[in-house]
Short mmCIF file of C-alpha atoms in Angstrom, two decimals:
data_model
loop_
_atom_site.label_atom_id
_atom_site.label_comp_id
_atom_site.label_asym_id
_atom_site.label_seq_id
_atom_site.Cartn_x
_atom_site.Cartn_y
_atom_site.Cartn_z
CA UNK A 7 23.31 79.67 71.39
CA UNK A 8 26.54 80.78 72.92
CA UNK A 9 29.57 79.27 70.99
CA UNK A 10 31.37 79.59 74.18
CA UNK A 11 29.86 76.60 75.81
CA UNK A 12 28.75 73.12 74.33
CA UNK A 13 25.70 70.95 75.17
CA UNK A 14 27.00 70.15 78.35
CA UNK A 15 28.59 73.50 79.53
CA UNK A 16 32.67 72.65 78.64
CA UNK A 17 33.72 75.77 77.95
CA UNK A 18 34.75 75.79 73.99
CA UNK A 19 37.60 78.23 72.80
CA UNK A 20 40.41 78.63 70.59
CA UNK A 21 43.38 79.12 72.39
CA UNK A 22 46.61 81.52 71.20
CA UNK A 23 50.19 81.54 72.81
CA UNK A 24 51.92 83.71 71.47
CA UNK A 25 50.18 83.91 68.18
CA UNK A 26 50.48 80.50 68.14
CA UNK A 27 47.08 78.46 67.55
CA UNK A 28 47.65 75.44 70.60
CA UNK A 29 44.26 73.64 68.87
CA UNK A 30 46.07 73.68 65.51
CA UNK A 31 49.57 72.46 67.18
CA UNK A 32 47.65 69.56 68.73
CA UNK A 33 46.28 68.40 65.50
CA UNK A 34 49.32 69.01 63.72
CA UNK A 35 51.31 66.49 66.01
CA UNK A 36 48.59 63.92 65.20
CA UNK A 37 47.49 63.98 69.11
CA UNK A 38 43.59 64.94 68.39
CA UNK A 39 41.15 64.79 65.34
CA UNK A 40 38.87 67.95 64.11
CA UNK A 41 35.38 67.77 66.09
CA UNK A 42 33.27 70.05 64.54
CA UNK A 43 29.66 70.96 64.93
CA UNK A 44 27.79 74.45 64.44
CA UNK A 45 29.34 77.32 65.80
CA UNK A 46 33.13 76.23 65.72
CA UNK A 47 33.48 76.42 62.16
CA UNK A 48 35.88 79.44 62.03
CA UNK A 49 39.11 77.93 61.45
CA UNK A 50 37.68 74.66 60.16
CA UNK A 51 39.45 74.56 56.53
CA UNK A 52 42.78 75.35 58.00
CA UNK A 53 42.27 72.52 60.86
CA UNK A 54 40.77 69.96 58.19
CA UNK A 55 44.28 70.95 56.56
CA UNK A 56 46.58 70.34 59.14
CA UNK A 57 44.91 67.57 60.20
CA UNK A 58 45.03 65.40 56.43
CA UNK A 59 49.50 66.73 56.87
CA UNK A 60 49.10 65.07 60.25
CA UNK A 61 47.70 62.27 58.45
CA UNK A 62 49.72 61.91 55.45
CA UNK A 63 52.48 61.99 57.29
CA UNK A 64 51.29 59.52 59.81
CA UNK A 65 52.14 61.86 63.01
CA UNK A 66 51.32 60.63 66.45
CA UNK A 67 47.79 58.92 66.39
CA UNK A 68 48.03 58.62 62.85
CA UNK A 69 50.96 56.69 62.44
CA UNK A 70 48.64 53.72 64.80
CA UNK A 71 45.12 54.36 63.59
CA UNK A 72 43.55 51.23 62.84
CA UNK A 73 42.12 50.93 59.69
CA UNK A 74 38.50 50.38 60.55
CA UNK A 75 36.76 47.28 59.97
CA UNK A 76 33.53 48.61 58.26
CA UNK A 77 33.05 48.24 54.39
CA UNK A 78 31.90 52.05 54.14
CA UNK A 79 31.03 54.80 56.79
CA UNK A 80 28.11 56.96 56.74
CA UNK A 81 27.68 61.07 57.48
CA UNK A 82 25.86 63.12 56.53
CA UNK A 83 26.48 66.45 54.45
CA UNK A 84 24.94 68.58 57.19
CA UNK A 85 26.67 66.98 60.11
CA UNK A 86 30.01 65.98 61.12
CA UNK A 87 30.37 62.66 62.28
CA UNK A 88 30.31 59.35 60.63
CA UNK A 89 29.18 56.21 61.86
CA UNK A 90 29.24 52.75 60.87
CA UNK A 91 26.35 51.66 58.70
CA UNK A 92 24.20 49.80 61.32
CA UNK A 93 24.37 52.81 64.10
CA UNK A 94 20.82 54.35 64.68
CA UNK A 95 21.51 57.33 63.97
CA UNK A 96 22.24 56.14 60.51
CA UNK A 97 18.37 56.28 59.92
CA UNK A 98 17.61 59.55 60.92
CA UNK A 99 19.75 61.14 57.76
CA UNK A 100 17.68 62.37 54.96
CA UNK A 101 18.29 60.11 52.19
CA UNK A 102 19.37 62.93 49.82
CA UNK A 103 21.96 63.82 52.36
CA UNK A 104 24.13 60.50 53.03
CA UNK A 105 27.28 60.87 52.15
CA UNK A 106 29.27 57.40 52.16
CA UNK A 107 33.26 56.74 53.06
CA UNK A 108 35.25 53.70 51.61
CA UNK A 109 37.33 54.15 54.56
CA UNK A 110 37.52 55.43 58.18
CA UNK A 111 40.80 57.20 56.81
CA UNK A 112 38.54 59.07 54.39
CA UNK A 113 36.12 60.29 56.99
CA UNK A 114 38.90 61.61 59.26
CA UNK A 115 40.45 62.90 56.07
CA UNK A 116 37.01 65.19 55.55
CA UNK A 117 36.73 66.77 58.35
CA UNK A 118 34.34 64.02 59.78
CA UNK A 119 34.83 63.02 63.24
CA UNK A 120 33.68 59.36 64.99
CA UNK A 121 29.87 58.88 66.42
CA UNK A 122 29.95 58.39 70.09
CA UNK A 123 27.36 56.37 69.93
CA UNK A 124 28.48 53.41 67.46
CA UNK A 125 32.35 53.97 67.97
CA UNK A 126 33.46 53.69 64.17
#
């Protein structure tokens, strides 16, 4: 598929001023989490980085981010969202690839991103 474009035909990009990454300046001021999926993966370490700073240091969003009220989150080592454990989609991951989260902080903290679906 064309990177370019999502599902739904948003145009997808990374965007530079002057050699300045905007995506990564947004997630550094805690105003946006990584969403990930295939095909966007080129700068994903460095965003998953900025993104746990943004975090510890509790930067916009994070400083409010409510703590979840789930007793573990589910994803899936081949995706990149997480869900809470009775969302559908929750039965469509292989077994051997569940991967579990004490915490919606630790999902966020991975790289995961929220399921539309079941709003964790």
């Amino acid at each position: 598929g064309d990177d370019r474009v999502d599902r739904y035909g948003r145009t997808l990009a990374f965007v530079f001023v002057e050699n300045r990454m905007v995506n990564m300046e947004i997630l550094k001021a805690g105003l946006a989490w990584c969403y990930f999926f295939d095909g966007n993966l080129k700068y994903g370490p460095d965003m998953v980085h900025v993104q746990r700073t943004a975090m510890r240091t509790e930067r916009g969003m994070w400083a409010r981010m409510p703590p979840g009220d789930e007793r573990q989150y589910i994803g899936s080592w081949r995706g990149f969202r997480f869900h809470r454990p009775s969302c559908p989609s929750v039965s469509r991951i292989k077994l051997d690839d569940v991967r579990l989260f004490p915490a919606r902080d630790s999902a966020f903290y991975q790289g995961y991103s929220p399921c539309k679906g079941c709003e964790p």
